[in-house]
Amino acid sequence: RGVSQGSPPVTSLLSLAVTSEQIEHLHRRFKQLSQDQLTIRKENFDSIPDLEFNPIRGKIVHAFFDKRNLRQESDGLAEEINFEDFLTIMSYFRPIEMNMDEEQLDRFRKEKLKFLFHMYDSDHDGKITLQEYRNVVEELLSGNPHLEKESARSIADGAMMEAASICVGQMGPDQVYEGITFEDFLKMWQGIDIETKMHVRFLNVDTIAHCY
Amino acid sequence: IPSVSSIVPESCLLIVVGLLVGGLIKGVGEKPPILKSDIFFLFLLPPIILDAGYFLPLRPFTENLGTILIFAVVGTLWNAFFLGGLMYAVCQLGGPGLNHIGLLANLLFGSIISAVDPVAVLAVFEEIHINELLHILVFGESLLNDAVTVVLYHLFEEFASFEQVTILDIILGFLSFFVVSLGGVLVGVIYGVIAAFTSRFTSHIRVIEPLFVFLYSYMAYLSAELFHLSGIMALIAAGVVMRPYVEANISHKSHTTIKYFLKMWSSVSETLIFIFLGVSTVAGHHYWNWTFVISTLFFCLIARVLGVLVLTWFINKFRIVKLTPKDQFIIAYGGLRGAIAFSLGYLLDYKHFGMRDMFLTAIITVIFFTVFVQGMTIRPLVDLLAVKKKQETKRSINEEIHTQFLDHLLTGIEDICGHYGHHHWKDKLDRFNKKYVKKCLIAGERSKEPQLIAFYHKMEMKQAIELVESGGIGKIPSAVSTVSIQNINPQTLPLERVLPALSKDKEEEIRKILRTNLQKTRQRLRSYNRHTLVADPYEEAWNQMLLRRQKARQLEQKMNNYLTVPAHKVDSPTMSRARIGSDPLAYEPKEDSENLPIITIDPASPQSPESVDLMSEEPKGCSGLPPSPEEDEEGLVMRVKEPSSPGTDDVFTPGNGDSPSNQRMLRCLSDPGPRPEPEEGEPFIPKGQ
């Protein structure tokens, strides 16, 4: 049972390890969002009412179009994405499998953290600067309109200082911490086991599609 | 030689003590007291459950709620019926001594003994520091199975007095389960909301804030027990519901009080329960029947293992993070029985249950076995199987940001997929909470405070307190780093070297504010009455200080915002002032300090505000109001100045030559809350002592 016409053959999607039922479901959703077109643009995401309340919706939508997440070697933003790209993004949220070995687990974890990193690092320069971090905190607090910008900034500054002390340790007075690189980011997330947290429930991987 | 306490869990030792005490009393010729059920259920059990419920780690609990419920409900039912049925078979085959025990009696016995006991689980699991998931699974199960136990117990007890049991009775019994559990939760929620609402208005009588928490929770428990609903679930629900709102409303000290009292009461209760168990064993009438007891024990274990295996197989189909065989073993092994089973058995009356003594003997045997054998061996087994232990991670602001970010991200993805999952509903609940509930239940400004800000403030306060306690220069607590704002935001660097002076009148205004504030403090100290916590004025002053600081911040340029205070810098006066502040006694004021703002508090002297001076400062230093809270407190403790006259109405220390202001300040602010290891003595040795 393949997906309906107009989408790439199922075999190329198997590397994403989602079942065919889920692909169907996602395809239906994709068609709904794209209003039966082949591609989605940023504007199509505005039709989701619940997304309105999400403080970081800008970043989420942006992440869908971020070429670094679409596993393309290029950089920058895509104008529109097709179903395959949509699935690619979704695959970042698949849950952990029981039979993964250490190396696979590590790669799995790194993948998810890389996705997050790209969301924080909005100017694509490979590190999260203080300004970007401030931006993140401001967005998180954007649901409270009367809040002062000061509070957001001080939280971000405090967090950045903490990150610097975790990643670099002691710093002399003249050293400047440029920003959080991906390695530092990994260090910060060590305490949180993201492989069990970052998944969307229905993308369950009970049975891999049988088209192998 | 390993110490006894590292091999034998505390609960076992307490039972042994109880046995000894009981034996002693009996030997003297007196009749040792037995753990009466109403004392147990009314006075000894609630503190433990409230402590557990109030400090329940909500996130892992709700994430695993499905699993916990299945273990609690289905698992307990399975245990009860399996055990009851098998014991009935044993009784029938067991010869003349056991033949007369009917099916209902056996089922009742099964339901009593099958429930995992929260007290025993807490006592043992707390010492082995197992990972959070397993802890919450076993512990959650032990809490939630109360509903099942209550229903089954009452059901079978009633049925035992019936002539015959109809299908209708069974169906009603089944329905009563829902009534008992949901009714209990409802009662708890109602009382929790009332308690939260009450705490909104307690800002003027902070002293009795903790009382409301305890009273309302206890009332929830009693109300539920009154109607034969599940008191434990009511208590847990009340604690869980009231906690976020109460904590937003009450003062820091009340929070500490609640924490300490709950821990204290639950500790005492737990100790008494185990000792009484020992004494009751000696005191009670026993009827030992080898067949009955041994088969009970045997089938208990088998039932538990089978139950866990089957249920886990079923649950793993729906879980993302599956339960490994190691986990299953720990869950099965952690099914300890305890005093609840004993008390329920004790409640049986002789009229309907002539074999009560035999039941009690069997119950005690099972309890002893699980607590001693399983309790003692679980620790080496955990090490042997290399089960993941609890990770002692410190909550950091980064983690909080990331967790919130991830939550929103996952909610967003769920919305995009069109799948209304766990995150979606949680987000909806959060929004409802923020929009309506918080406004009603939290006083004033804090109702609008987003969680991130509240967390940040909490952390700042904690670090400030840590800093004060640790003594500053000598020992740098691990939380304090040497990273400062310059390291991450170099643009501000040139500004800091040439810190702009406040205009003269702004400086004067700030000084006036400080002066009047301190004056108020002094006046309050003088009129002592029972209802004013003497320490409180400082907290109020501090709160006001924080408010004024925020206003002052709008006036002046943004200054250093230290979440952590760098320890080794001598050049910038800000930092050396910070160092002085954090250890005012160890640091000998040098000539530089003349340049720094010096504020003295001299409440002992009956003079007018002149005794409070703010010596003039050079514009070089950061003036009057530093932005961060630890510097605020330092602002008050700048210079250790001996009071002109020894404190006469000095409420804290009668000593002379001490620095009462310092001590007072530090004692107010060094309010650590319970720490894992007890602190020896004063962190500060007062100068001149």
CSV table of N, CA and C in Angstrom, one decimal, chain A residues 25-26 29 33 45 48 50-51 53-56 59-60 64 86 90 93 95-96 98 116 119-120 130 133-134 136-137 140-141 144 146-148 150-151 154-155 157-165 169-173 175-177 185 188-189 191-192 196-202 204 206, chain B residues 59 63 317-324 388 391 393 396-399 401-406 408-420 423-424 427-428 431 434 448-450 452-453 456 459 463 481-490 493 497 553-554 558 561-564 569:
chain,number,residue,atom,x,y,z
A,25,HIS,N,-1.3,9.2,7.1
A,25,HIS,CA,-1.9,10.2,7.9
A,25,HIS,C,-1.2,11.5,7.7
A,26,LEU,N,0.1,11.5,7.6
A,26,LEU,CA,0.9,12.8,7.4
A,26,LEU,C,0.6,13.3,6.1
A,29,ARG,N,-2.6,15.1,6.1
A,29,ARG,CA,-2.4,16.4,6.8
A,29,ARG,C,-1.7,17.4,5.9
A,33,LEU,N,-3.0,21.0,4.7
A,33,LEU,CA,-2.3,22.3,4.9
A,33,LEU,C,-2.0,23.0,3.6
A,45,PHE,N,1.0,27.7,7.1
A,45,PHE,CA,1.0,27.3,8.5
A,45,PHE,C,0.1,28.2,9.3
A,48,ILE,N,-3.4,27.0,10.8
A,48,ILE,CA,-3.6,26.1,12.0
A,48,ILE,C,-3.9,27.0,13.2
A,50,ASP,N,-4.5,26.5,16.5
A,50,ASP,CA,-3.8,26.3,17.8
A,50,ASP,C,-2.4,26.8,17.8
A,51,LEU,N,-1.9,27.0,16.7
A,51,LEU,CA,-0.5,27.4,16.6
A,51,LEU,C,-0.4,28.9,17.0
A,53,PHE,N,-1.4,30.3,19.6
A,53,PHE,CA,-1.0,30.6,21.0
A,53,PHE,C,0.4,30.2,21.3
A,54,ASN,N,1.1,29.6,20.4
A,54,ASN,CA,2.4,29.1,20.7
A,54,ASN,C,3.4,30.3,20.6
A,55,PRO,N,4.1,30.5,21.7
A,55,PRO,CA,5.0,31.7,21.7
A,55,PRO,C,6.2,31.5,20.7
A,56,ILE,N,6.6,30.3,20.4
A,56,ILE,CA,7.7,30.2,19.5
A,56,ILE,C,7.3,29.7,18.1
A,59,LYS,N,9.7,30.4,15.2
A,59,LYS,CA,10.8,29.6,15.1
A,59,LYS,C,10.4,28.2,14.6
A,60,ILE,N,9.3,27.7,15.0
A,60,ILE,CA,8.9,26.4,14.6
A,60,ILE,C,8.7,26.3,13.1
A,64,PHE,N,10.9,24.4,9.7
A,64,PHE,CA,10.5,23.6,8.6
A,64,PHE,C,11.1,23.9,7.3
A,86,PHE,N,8.7,17.6,4.3
A,86,PHE,CA,7.8,17.6,5.5
A,86,PHE,C,8.1,16.3,6.3
A,90,MET,N,9.5,15.8,10.1
A,90,MET,CA,8.8,15.0,11.1
A,90,MET,C,9.7,13.8,11.7
A,93,PHE,N,11.3,13.8,15.1
A,93,PHE,CA,10.5,13.6,16.3
A,93,PHE,C,10.1,12.1,16.5
A,95,PRO,N,10.3,8.5,18.0
A,95,PRO,CA,10.7,8.1,19.3
A,95,PRO,C,11.9,7.0,19.3
A,96,ILE,N,12.4,6.8,20.4
A,96,ILE,CA,13.6,5.9,20.5
A,96,ILE,C,13.1,4.5,20.3
A,98,MET,N,13.8,0.3,20.8
A,98,MET,CA,14.4,-0.6,21.8
A,98,MET,C,15.8,-1.1,21.4
A,116,LEU,N,17.4,21.2,17.3
A,116,LEU,CA,17.1,22.2,18.3
A,116,LEU,C,18.1,23.4,18.2
A,119,MET,N,17.3,25.7,15.6
A,119,MET,CA,16.2,26.6,16.0
A,119,MET,C,16.7,27.8,16.8
A,120,TYR,N,17.7,27.5,17.7
A,120,TYR,CA,18.2,28.6,18.5
A,120,TYR,C,19.1,29.6,17.6
A,130,LEU,N,24.8,35.8,22.3
A,130,LEU,CA,24.0,36.3,23.4
A,130,LEU,C,22.7,36.9,22.9
A,133,TYR,N,20.2,34.3,22.0
A,133,TYR,CA,19.7,33.7,23.2
A,133,TYR,C,18.7,34.6,23.8
A,134,ARG,N,19.0,35.8,23.8
A,134,ARG,CA,18.0,36.8,24.4
A,134,ARG,C,16.8,36.8,23.6
A,136,VAL,N,15.6,34.2,22.1
A,136,VAL,CA,14.8,33.0,22.4
A,136,VAL,C,14.0,33.2,23.7
A,137,VAL,N,14.7,33.8,24.7
A,137,VAL,CA,14.0,34.0,26.0
A,137,VAL,C,12.8,35.0,25.8
A,140,LEU,N,10.0,33.2,24.3
A,140,LEU,CA,9.3,32.3,25.3
A,140,LEU,C,8.4,33.1,26.2
A,141,LEU,N,8.8,34.4,26.5
A,141,LEU,CA,8.0,35.1,27.5
A,141,LEU,C,7.1,36.1,26.7
A,144,ASN,N,3.3,37.1,27.6
A,144,ASN,CA,3.0,38.1,28.7
A,144,ASN,C,3.3,39.5,28.2
A,146,HIS,N,2.8,42.5,29.2
A,146,HIS,CA,3.2,43.6,30.1
A,146,HIS,C,4.6,43.4,30.6
A,147,LEU,N,5.2,42.3,30.3
A,147,LEU,CA,6.5,42.1,30.9
A,147,LEU,C,7.6,43.0,30.3
A,148,GLU,N,8.5,43.4,31.1
A,148,GLU,CA,9.6,44.3,30.6
A,148,GLU,C,10.6,43.5,29.9
A,150,GLU,N,13.6,44.0,30.1
A,150,GLU,CA,14.7,43.9,31.1
A,150,GLU,C,14.8,42.4,31.6
A,151,SER,N,13.6,42.0,32.0
A,151,SER,CA,13.6,40.7,32.7
A,151,SER,C,14.1,39.6,31.8
A,154,SER,N,17.8,39.9,31.3
A,154,SER,CA,18.6,39.4,32.5
A,154,SER,C,18.6,37.9,32.6
A,155,ILE,N,17.5,37.3,32.3
A,155,ILE,CA,17.4,35.8,32.3
A,155,ILE,C,18.4,35.3,31.3
A,157,ASP,N,20.9,36.7,30.0
A,157,ASP,CA,22.3,36.9,30.4
A,157,ASP,C,22.8,35.9,31.4
A,158,GLY,N,21.9,35.7,32.4
A,158,GLY,CA,22.2,34.8,33.5
A,158,GLY,C,22.5,33.4,32.9
A,159,ALA,N,21.6,33.0,32.0
A,159,ALA,CA,21.7,31.7,31.4
A,159,ALA,C,23.0,31.5,30.6
A,160,MET,N,23.3,32.6,29.9
A,160,MET,CA,24.5,32.6,29.1
A,160,MET,C,25.7,32.4,29.9
A,161,MET,N,25.7,33.2,31.0
A,161,MET,CA,26.8,33.1,31.9
A,161,MET,C,27.0,31.7,32.5
A,162,GLU,N,25.9,31.1,32.8
A,162,GLU,CA,25.9,29.7,33.3
A,162,GLU,C,26.4,28.8,32.3
A,163,ALA,N,26.0,29.0,31.0
A,163,ALA,CA,26.4,28.1,29.9
A,163,ALA,C,27.9,28.3,29.8
A,164,ALA,N,28.4,29.5,29.9
A,164,ALA,CA,29.8,29.8,29.7
A,164,ALA,C,30.6,29.1,30.8
A,165,SER,N,30.1,29.1,32.0
A,165,SER,CA,30.8,28.5,33.1
A,165,SER,C,30.8,27.0,33.0
A,169,GLY,N,34.3,26.9,31.9
A,169,GLY,CA,34.8,26.9,33.2
A,169,GLY,C,35.3,28.3,33.6
A,170,GLN,N,36.5,28.3,34.2
A,170,GLN,CA,37.0,29.6,34.6
A,170,GLN,C,37.4,30.5,33.5
A,171,MET,N,37.0,31.7,33.6
A,171,MET,CA,37.3,32.6,32.5
A,171,MET,C,38.0,33.9,33.1
A,172,GLY,N,39.0,34.2,32.5
A,172,GLY,CA,39.7,35.4,32.9
A,172,GLY,C,38.9,36.7,32.5
A,173,PRO,N,39.3,37.8,33.0
A,173,PRO,CA,38.5,39.0,32.8
A,173,PRO,C,38.4,39.5,31.4
A,175,GLN,N,38.8,37.4,28.7
A,175,GLN,CA,38.3,36.4,27.7
A,175,GLN,C,36.9,36.7,27.4
A,176,VAL,N,36.6,36.5,26.2
A,176,VAL,CA,35.2,36.7,25.8
A,176,VAL,C,34.6,35.4,25.3
A,177,TYR,N,33.4,35.1,25.7
A,177,TYR,CA,32.8,33.9,25.3
A,177,TYR,C,31.9,34.2,24.1
A,185,PHE,N,26.6,23.1,23.3
A,185,PHE,CA,25.2,22.8,23.4
A,185,PHE,C,25.0,21.4,23.8
A,188,MET,N,25.5,21.1,27.4
A,188,MET,CA,24.4,21.7,28.3
A,188,MET,C,23.3,20.7,28.4
A,189,TRP,N,23.1,19.9,27.4
A,189,TRP,CA,21.9,19.0,27.4
A,189,TRP,C,22.2,17.7,28.0
A,191,GLY,N,22.4,16.6,30.9
A,191,GLY,CA,21.6,16.1,32.0
A,191,GLY,C,20.2,15.7,31.6
A,192,ILE,N,19.7,16.2,30.4
A,192,ILE,CA,18.4,15.9,30.0
A,192,ILE,C,18.4,14.8,28.9
A,196,THR,N,14.4,10.5,25.0
A,196,THR,CA,13.1,10.0,25.5
A,196,THR,C,12.1,11.2,25.5
A,197,LYS,N,12.6,12.4,25.4
A,197,LYS,CA,11.6,13.5,25.6
A,197,LYS,C,11.1,14.1,24.3
A,198,MET,N,12.0,14.1,23.3
A,198,MET,CA,11.7,14.8,22.1
A,198,MET,C,11.0,13.9,21.1
A,199,HIS,N,9.8,13.6,21.3
A,199,HIS,CA,9.1,12.8,20.3
A,199,HIS,C,7.6,13.1,20.4
A,200,VAL,N,7.0,12.9,19.3
A,200,VAL,CA,5.6,13.1,19.2
A,200,VAL,C,4.9,11.8,19.2
A,201,ARG,N,4.0,11.6,20.0
A,201,ARG,CA,3.5,10.3,20.4
A,201,ARG,C,3.1,9.4,19.3
A,202,PHE,N,2.4,9.9,18.3
A,202,PHE,CA,1.8,9.0,17.4
A,202,PHE,C,2.8,8.4,16.4
A,204,ASN,N,4.8,6.3,16.4
A,204,ASN,CA,5.3,5.2,17.1
A,204,ASN,C,6.0,4.2,16.1
A,206,ASP,N,6.4,0.9,15.9
A,206,ASP,CA,6.3,-0.5,16.3
A,206,ASP,C,6.6,-1.4,15.1
B,59,ARG,N,5.8,16.1,37.4
B,59,ARG,CA,6.1,15.9,36.0
B,59,ARG,C,6.2,14.4,35.7
B,63,GLU,N,3.5,12.0,33.6
B,63,GLU,CA,4.0,11.3,32.4
B,63,GLU,C,3.7,9.9,32.5
B,317,LYS,N,3.3,-2.1,25.3
B,317,LYS,CA,2.8,-1.8,23.9
B,317,LYS,C,2.5,-0.3,23.8
B,318,PHE,N,2.2,0.4,24.9
B,318,PHE,CA,1.8,1.7,24.8
B,318,PHE,C,2.8,2.7,25.2
B,319,ARG,N,3.9,2.2,25.8
B,319,ARG,CA,4.9,3.2,26.3
B,319,ARG,C,5.9,3.5,25.3
B,320,ILE,N,6.4,4.7,25.3
B,320,ILE,CA,7.5,5.0,24.4
B,320,ILE,C,8.8,4.5,25.0
B,321,VAL,N,9.0,4.8,26.3
B,321,VAL,CA,10.2,4.3,27.0
B,321,VAL,C,9.8,3.0,27.6
B,322,LYS,N,10.2,1.9,27.0
B,322,LYS,CA,9.7,0.6,27.5
B,322,LYS,C,10.4,0.3,28.9
B,323,LEU,N,9.7,-0.6,29.6
B,323,LEU,CA,10.3,-1.0,30.8
B,323,LEU,C,11.1,-2.3,30.6
B,324,THR,N,12.4,-2.2,31.0
B,324,THR,CA,13.3,-3.3,30.7
B,324,THR,C,13.0,-4.4,31.8
B,388,LYS,N,20.0,2.0,37.0
B,388,LYS,CA,20.3,3.4,37.0
B,388,LYS,C,19.9,4.1,38.3
B,391,GLN,N,20.0,10.7,39.3
B,391,GLN,CA,21.0,11.7,39.0
B,391,GLN,C,20.8,12.9,39.8
B,393,THR,N,21.0,16.2,39.6
B,393,THR,CA,21.2,17.3,38.8
B,393,THR,C,20.7,18.6,39.4
B,396,SER,N,19.0,24.2,36.6
B,396,SER,CA,19.7,25.4,36.2
B,396,SER,C,18.7,26.2,35.3
B,397,ILE,N,19.0,27.5,35.2
B,397,ILE,CA,18.2,28.3,34.4
B,397,ILE,C,18.2,27.8,32.9
B,398,ASN,N,19.3,27.3,32.5
B,398,ASN,CA,19.4,26.8,31.1
B,398,ASN,C,18.4,25.7,30.9
B,399,GLU,N,18.4,24.7,31.9
B,399,GLU,CA,17.6,23.6,31.7
B,399,GLU,C,16.1,24.0,31.7
B,401,ILE,N,14.9,26.9,30.6
B,401,ILE,CA,14.6,27.5,29.3
B,401,ILE,C,14.5,26.4,28.3
B,402,HIS,N,15.4,25.4,28.3
B,402,HIS,CA,15.3,24.4,27.3
B,402,HIS,C,14.1,23.5,27.4
B,403,THR,N,13.7,23.2,28.7
B,403,THR,CA,12.5,22.4,28.9
B,403,THR,C,11.3,23.1,28.4
B,404,GLN,N,11.2,24.4,28.7
B,404,GLN,CA,10.0,25.1,28.2
B,404,GLN,C,10.0,25.2,26.7
B,405,PHE,N,11.2,25.5,26.1
B,405,PHE,CA,11.3,25.6,24.7
B,405,PHE,C,10.8,24.3,24.0
B,406,LEU,N,11.3,23.2,24.6
B,406,LEU,CA,11.0,21.9,24.1
B,406,LEU,C,9.5,21.6,24.2
B,408,HIS,N,7.1,23.8,24.2
B,408,HIS,CA,6.3,24.5,23.2
B,408,HIS,C,6.6,24.0,21.8
B,409,LEU,N,7.8,23.5,21.6
B,409,LEU,CA,8.1,22.9,20.3
B,409,LEU,C,7.2,21.7,20.0
B,410,LEU,N,7.2,20.8,21.0
B,410,LEU,CA,6.4,19.6,20.8
B,410,LEU,C,4.9,19.9,20.6
B,411,THR,N,4.5,20.9,21.4
B,411,THR,CA,3.1,21.2,21.2
B,411,THR,C,2.8,21.7,19.8
B,412,GLY,N,3.7,22.6,19.4
B,412,GLY,CA,3.6,23.1,18.0
B,412,GLY,C,3.6,22.0,17.0
B,413,ILE,N,4.5,21.0,17.1
B,413,ILE,CA,4.5,19.9,16.1
B,413,ILE,C,3.3,19.1,16.2
B,414,GLU,N,2.8,18.9,17.4
B,414,GLU,CA,1.5,18.1,17.5
B,414,GLU,C,0.4,18.9,16.8
B,415,ASP,N,0.4,20.2,17.0
B,415,ASP,CA,-0.7,21.0,16.3
B,415,ASP,C,-0.5,20.9,14.8
B,416,ILE,N,0.7,20.9,14.3
B,416,ILE,CA,0.9,20.9,12.9
B,416,ILE,C,0.5,19.5,12.3
B,417,CYS,N,0.8,18.5,13.1
B,417,CYS,CA,0.4,17.1,12.6
B,417,CYS,C,-1.1,16.9,12.7
B,418,GLY,N,-1.7,17.8,13.5
B,418,GLY,CA,-3.1,17.6,13.7
B,418,GLY,C,-3.4,16.5,14.7
B,419,HIS,N,-2.4,16.2,15.5
B,419,HIS,CA,-2.6,15.1,16.4
B,419,HIS,C,-2.7,15.7,17.8
B,420,TYR,N,-3.8,15.4,18.5
B,420,TYR,CA,-4.0,16.0,19.8
B,420,TYR,C,-3.5,15.1,20.9
B,423,HIS,N,1.0,16.6,24.8
B,423,HIS,CA,1.5,18.0,24.9
B,423,HIS,C,0.4,19.0,24.6
B,424,HIS,N,-0.5,18.7,23.7
B,424,HIS,CA,-1.5,19.6,23.3
B,424,HIS,C,-2.4,19.8,24.5
B,427,ASP,N,-0.8,21.7,27.2
B,427,ASP,CA,-0.7,23.2,26.9
B,427,ASP,C,-2.0,23.9,27.1
B,428,LYS,N,-3.1,23.2,26.8
B,428,LYS,CA,-4.4,23.8,27.0
B,428,LYS,C,-4.7,24.0,28.5
B,431,ARG,N,-2.7,26.9,29.7
B,431,ARG,CA,-3.3,28.2,29.3
B,431,ARG,C,-4.6,28.5,30.2
B,434,LYS,N,-3.4,29.6,33.5
B,434,LYS,CA,-2.9,30.9,33.5
B,434,LYS,C,-4.0,32.0,33.4
B,448,LYS,N,0.5,37.1,37.5
B,448,LYS,CA,0.8,37.2,36.1
B,448,LYS,C,2.2,36.8,35.8
B,449,GLU,N,2.9,36.4,36.8
B,449,GLU,CA,4.3,36.1,36.6
B,449,GLU,C,4.5,34.8,35.9
B,450,PRO,N,5.1,34.9,34.8
B,450,PRO,CA,5.3,33.6,34.1
B,450,PRO,C,6.3,32.7,34.8
B,452,LEU,N,8.9,31.1,34.0
B,452,LEU,CA,10.4,31.3,33.8
B,452,LEU,C,10.9,32.4,34.8
B,453,ILE,N,10.1,33.5,34.9
B,453,ILE,CA,10.5,34.6,35.8
B,453,ILE,C,10.5,34.1,37.2
B,456,TYR,N,13.5,32.0,37.8
B,456,TYR,CA,14.7,32.8,37.8
B,456,TYR,C,14.8,33.5,39.2
B,459,MET,N,15.9,31.1,41.8
B,459,MET,CA,17.3,30.7,41.7
B,459,MET,C,18.2,31.8,42.2
B,463,GLN,N,20.8,31.4,45.2
B,463,GLN,CA,22.2,31.6,45.1
B,463,GLN,C,22.7,32.7,46.0
B,481,SER,N,30.4,30.9,39.7
B,481,SER,CA,31.5,30.8,38.7
B,481,SER,C,32.2,32.1,38.6
B,482,THR,N,33.2,32.0,37.9
B,482,THR,CA,34.0,33.2,37.7
B,482,THR,C,33.7,33.9,36.4
B,483,VAL,N,32.5,33.6,35.9
B,483,VAL,CA,32.1,34.2,34.7
B,483,VAL,C,31.3,35.4,35.0
B,484,SER,N,31.6,36.5,34.4
B,484,SER,CA,30.8,37.7,34.7
B,484,SER,C,30.2,38.2,33.3
B,485,ILE,N,29.5,39.2,33.4
B,485,ILE,CA,28.8,39.7,32.3
B,485,ILE,C,29.8,40.2,31.2
B,486,GLN,N,31.0,40.6,31.7
B,486,GLN,CA,32.0,41.0,30.7
B,486,GLN,C,32.4,39.9,29.8
B,487,ASN,N,32.4,38.7,30.3
B,487,ASN,CA,32.8,37.6,29.5
B,487,ASN,C,31.9,37.3,28.4
B,488,ILE,N,30.7,37.6,28.5
B,488,ILE,CA,29.8,37.3,27.4
B,488,ILE,C,29.3,38.5,26.6
B,489,ASN,N,29.4,39.6,27.2
B,489,ASN,CA,28.9,40.7,26.4
B,489,ASN,C,29.9,41.8,26.5
B,490,PRO,N,31.0,41.7,25.7
B,490,PRO,CA,32.1,42.6,25.8
B,490,PRO,C,31.8,44.1,25.5
B,493,LEU,N,31.9,46.3,28.4
B,493,LEU,CA,33.2,46.4,29.1
B,493,LEU,C,33.7,47.8,29.3
B,497,ARG,N,34.3,50.1,33.1
B,497,ARG,CA,35.6,50.7,33.6
B,497,ARG,C,35.3,52.1,34.1
B,553,ARG,N,16.3,51.1,38.7
B,553,ARG,CA,16.9,50.6,37.5
B,553,ARG,C,16.5,51.3,36.3
B,554,GLN,N,15.2,51.7,36.4
B,554,GLN,CA,14.7,52.5,35.2
B,554,GLN,C,15.3,53.9,35.2
B,558,LYS,N,21.8,50.6,32.8
B,558,LYS,CA,21.9,49.2,33.2
B,558,LYS,C,23.3,48.9,33.7
B,561,ASN,N,24.7,43.0,36.1
B,561,ASN,CA,23.7,42.2,36.7
B,561,ASN,C,24.3,40.8,37.0
B,562,TYR,N,24.7,40.7,38.2
B,562,TYR,CA,25.4,39.5,38.5
B,562,TYR,C,24.5,38.4,39.0
B,563,LEU,N,24.4,37.3,38.3
B,563,LEU,CA,23.7,36.2,38.9
B,563,LEU,C,24.7,35.5,39.7
B,564,THR,N,26.0,35.5,39.3
B,564,THR,CA,27.0,34.9,40.1
B,564,THR,C,28.1,36.0,40.3
B,569,LYS,N,38.3,39.2,41.7
B,569,LYS,CA,38.7,40.5,41.0
B,569,LYS,C,38.9,41.6,42.0
